[in-house]
Coordinates of C-alpha atoms in Angstrom, one line a residue:
X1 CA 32.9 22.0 24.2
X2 CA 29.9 23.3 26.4
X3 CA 27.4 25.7 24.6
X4 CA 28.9 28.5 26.1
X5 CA 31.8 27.7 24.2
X6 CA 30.5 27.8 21.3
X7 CA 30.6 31.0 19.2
X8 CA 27.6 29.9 17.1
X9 CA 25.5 29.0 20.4
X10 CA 24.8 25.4 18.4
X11 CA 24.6 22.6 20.2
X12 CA 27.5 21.4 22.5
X13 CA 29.3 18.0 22.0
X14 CA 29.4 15.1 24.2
X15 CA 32.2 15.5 26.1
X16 CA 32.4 12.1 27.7
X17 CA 32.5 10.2 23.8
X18 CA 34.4 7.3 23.5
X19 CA 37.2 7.4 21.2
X20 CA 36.5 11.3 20.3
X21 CA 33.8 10.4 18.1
X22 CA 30.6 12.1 19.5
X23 CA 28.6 10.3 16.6
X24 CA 29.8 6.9 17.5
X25 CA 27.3 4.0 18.5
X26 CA 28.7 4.0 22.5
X27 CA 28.2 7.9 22.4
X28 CA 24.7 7.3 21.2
X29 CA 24.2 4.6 23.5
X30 CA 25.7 6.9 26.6
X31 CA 23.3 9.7 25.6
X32 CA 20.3 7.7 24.7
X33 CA 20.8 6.1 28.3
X34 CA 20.6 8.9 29.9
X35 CA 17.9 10.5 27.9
X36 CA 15.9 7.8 29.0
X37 CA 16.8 7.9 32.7
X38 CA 15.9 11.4 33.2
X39 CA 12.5 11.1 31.5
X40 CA 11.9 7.9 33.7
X41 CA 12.2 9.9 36.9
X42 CA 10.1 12.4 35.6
X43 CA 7.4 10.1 35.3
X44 CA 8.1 8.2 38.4
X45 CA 8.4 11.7 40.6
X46 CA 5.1 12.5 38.3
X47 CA 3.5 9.1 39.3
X48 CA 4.4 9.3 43.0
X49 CA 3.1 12.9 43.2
X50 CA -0.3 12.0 41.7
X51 CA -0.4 8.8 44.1
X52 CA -0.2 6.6 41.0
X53 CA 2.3 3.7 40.0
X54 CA 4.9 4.0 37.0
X55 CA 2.8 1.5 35.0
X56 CA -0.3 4.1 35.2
X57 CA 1.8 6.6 33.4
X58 CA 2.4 4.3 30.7
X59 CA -0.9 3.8 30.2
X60 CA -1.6 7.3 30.7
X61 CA 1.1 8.1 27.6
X62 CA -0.4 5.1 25.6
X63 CA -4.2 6.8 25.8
X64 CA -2.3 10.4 25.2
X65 CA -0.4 8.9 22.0
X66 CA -3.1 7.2 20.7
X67 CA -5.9 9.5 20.5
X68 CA -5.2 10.5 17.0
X69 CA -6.4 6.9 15.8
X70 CA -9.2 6.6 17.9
X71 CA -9.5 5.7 21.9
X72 CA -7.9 2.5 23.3
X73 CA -9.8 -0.4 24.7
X74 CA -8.6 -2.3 28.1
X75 CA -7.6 -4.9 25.8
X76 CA -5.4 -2.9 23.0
X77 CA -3.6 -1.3 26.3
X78 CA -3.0 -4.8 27.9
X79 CA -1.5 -5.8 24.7
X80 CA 1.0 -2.6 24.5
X81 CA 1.9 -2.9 27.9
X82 CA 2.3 -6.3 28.1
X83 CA 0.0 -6.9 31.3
X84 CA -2.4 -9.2 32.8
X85 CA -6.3 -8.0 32.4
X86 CA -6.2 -8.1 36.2
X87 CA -2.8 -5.4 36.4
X88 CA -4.7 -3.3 33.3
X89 CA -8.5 -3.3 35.3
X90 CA -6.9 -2.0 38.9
X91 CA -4.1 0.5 36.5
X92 CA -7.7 2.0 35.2
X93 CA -9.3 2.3 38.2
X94 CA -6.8 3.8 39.8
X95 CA -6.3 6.3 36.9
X96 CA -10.1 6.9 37.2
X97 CA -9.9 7.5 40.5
X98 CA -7.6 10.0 40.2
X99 CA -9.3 11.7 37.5
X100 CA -6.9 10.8 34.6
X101 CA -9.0 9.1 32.6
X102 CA -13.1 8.3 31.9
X103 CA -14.2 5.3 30.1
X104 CA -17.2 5.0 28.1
X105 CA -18.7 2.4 26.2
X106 CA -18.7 2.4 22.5
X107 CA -22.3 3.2 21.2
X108 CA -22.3 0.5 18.7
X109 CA -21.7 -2.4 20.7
X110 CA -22.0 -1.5 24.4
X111 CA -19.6 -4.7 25.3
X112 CA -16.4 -2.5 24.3
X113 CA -15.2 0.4 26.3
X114 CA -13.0 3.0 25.3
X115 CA -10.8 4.9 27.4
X116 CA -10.1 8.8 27.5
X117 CA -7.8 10.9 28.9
X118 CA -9.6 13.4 31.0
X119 CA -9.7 16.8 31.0
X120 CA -9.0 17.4 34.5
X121 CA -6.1 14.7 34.3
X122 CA -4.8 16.4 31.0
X123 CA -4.8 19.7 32.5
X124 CA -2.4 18.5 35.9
X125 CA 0.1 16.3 33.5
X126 CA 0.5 19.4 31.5
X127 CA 1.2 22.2 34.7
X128 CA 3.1 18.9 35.7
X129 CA 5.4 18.5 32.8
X130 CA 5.3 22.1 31.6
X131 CA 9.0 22.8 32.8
X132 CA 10.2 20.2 30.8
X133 CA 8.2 21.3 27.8
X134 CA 9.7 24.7 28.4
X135 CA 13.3 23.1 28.6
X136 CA 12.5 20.8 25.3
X137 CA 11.5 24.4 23.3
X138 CA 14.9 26.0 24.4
X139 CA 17.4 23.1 23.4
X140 CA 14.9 23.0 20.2
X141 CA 15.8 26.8 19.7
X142 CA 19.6 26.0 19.2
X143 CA 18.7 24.1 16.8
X144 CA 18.2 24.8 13.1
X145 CA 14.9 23.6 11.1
X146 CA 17.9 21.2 8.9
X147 CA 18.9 19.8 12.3
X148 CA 15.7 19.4 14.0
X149 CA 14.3 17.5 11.0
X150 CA 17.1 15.0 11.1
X151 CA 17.0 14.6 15.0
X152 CA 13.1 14.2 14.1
X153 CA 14.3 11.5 11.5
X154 CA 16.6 9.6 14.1
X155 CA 13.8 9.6 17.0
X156 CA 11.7 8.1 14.6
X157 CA 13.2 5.4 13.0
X158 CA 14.7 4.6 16.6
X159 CA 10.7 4.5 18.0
X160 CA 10.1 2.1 14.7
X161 CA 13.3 0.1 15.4
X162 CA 12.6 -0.4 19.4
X163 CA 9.1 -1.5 18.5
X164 CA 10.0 -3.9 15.9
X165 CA 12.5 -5.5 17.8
X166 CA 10.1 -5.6 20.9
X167 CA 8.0 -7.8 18.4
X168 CA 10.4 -10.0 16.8
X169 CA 10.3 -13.5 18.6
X170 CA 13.9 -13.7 19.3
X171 CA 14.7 -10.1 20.4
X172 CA 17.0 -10.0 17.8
X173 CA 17.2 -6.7 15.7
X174 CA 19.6 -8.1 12.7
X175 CA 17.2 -11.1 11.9
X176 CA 14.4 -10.6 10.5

């Protein structure tokens, strides 16, 4: 059924689910698949337009995410990407460069340096992405606040679930 089909202008089901069941793990899988693709050529068309690499972007959304706890280090950000010091030192400069980020060294102990997203490079990535914020806030509006809680739910647990099994030895996500 495609939204315009729907009376009640809720949400439309996938159309494409295996079996009929639109709340099956394949359907999830299909959906979740494509989520992801369409987000990672935003980023890439975002990267390419801003002459960076798709690795800078992650950074970039690692120093965005983080800032609530307190900047990231060059180290904490090689660790999260899973990068050599070497890729993480010419990923910052680049961003630098470009006017994404500033690092400054912590007053305390002027060894560590902390890294910021700029406000120059925080203003572009949001006239950048501001169509897709746009888009998010209309699919958010078919939505009720009961729904959008439990989508909230699902993203969450799935974020907790991808990053623990990133982190188990084996990659396995049933042994623990």
């Amino acid at each position: 059924m495609r939204d315009s089909d729907d009376p009640t202008g809720g949400p439309a089901e996938p159309s494409d689910a295996p079996g009929g069941d639109p709340t099956g793990l394949q359907a999830f899988a299909v959906l979740l698949r494509r989520m992801n693709g369409e987000f990672s050529r935003t980023a890439h068309d975002f990267a390419h337009s801003q002459g960076l690499h798709p690795t800078d972007v992650q950074a970039l959304v690692e120093i965005l995410d983080s800032e609530r706890d307190g900047p990231v280090t060059p180290g904490m950000l090689r660790e999260r990407l899973q990068l050599t010091s070497g890729a993480v030192t010419a990923c910052l400069d680049r961003l630098e460069r470009a006017g994404h980020i500033r690092r400054t060294r912590d007053s305390a102990d002027r060894r560590i340096v902390h890294l910021h997203y700029a406000p120059r490079g925080r203003q572009v990535a949001r006239e950048y992405f501001r169509p897709l914020a746009r888009a998010t806030d209309t699919v958010r509006q078919r939505f009720s606040d009961a729904e959008l809680r439990a989508v909230v739910r699902f993203l969450a647990a799935m974020n907790e679930e991808l990053a623990a099994l990133r982190h188990r030895p084996d990659g396995d996500p049933a042994r623990r």
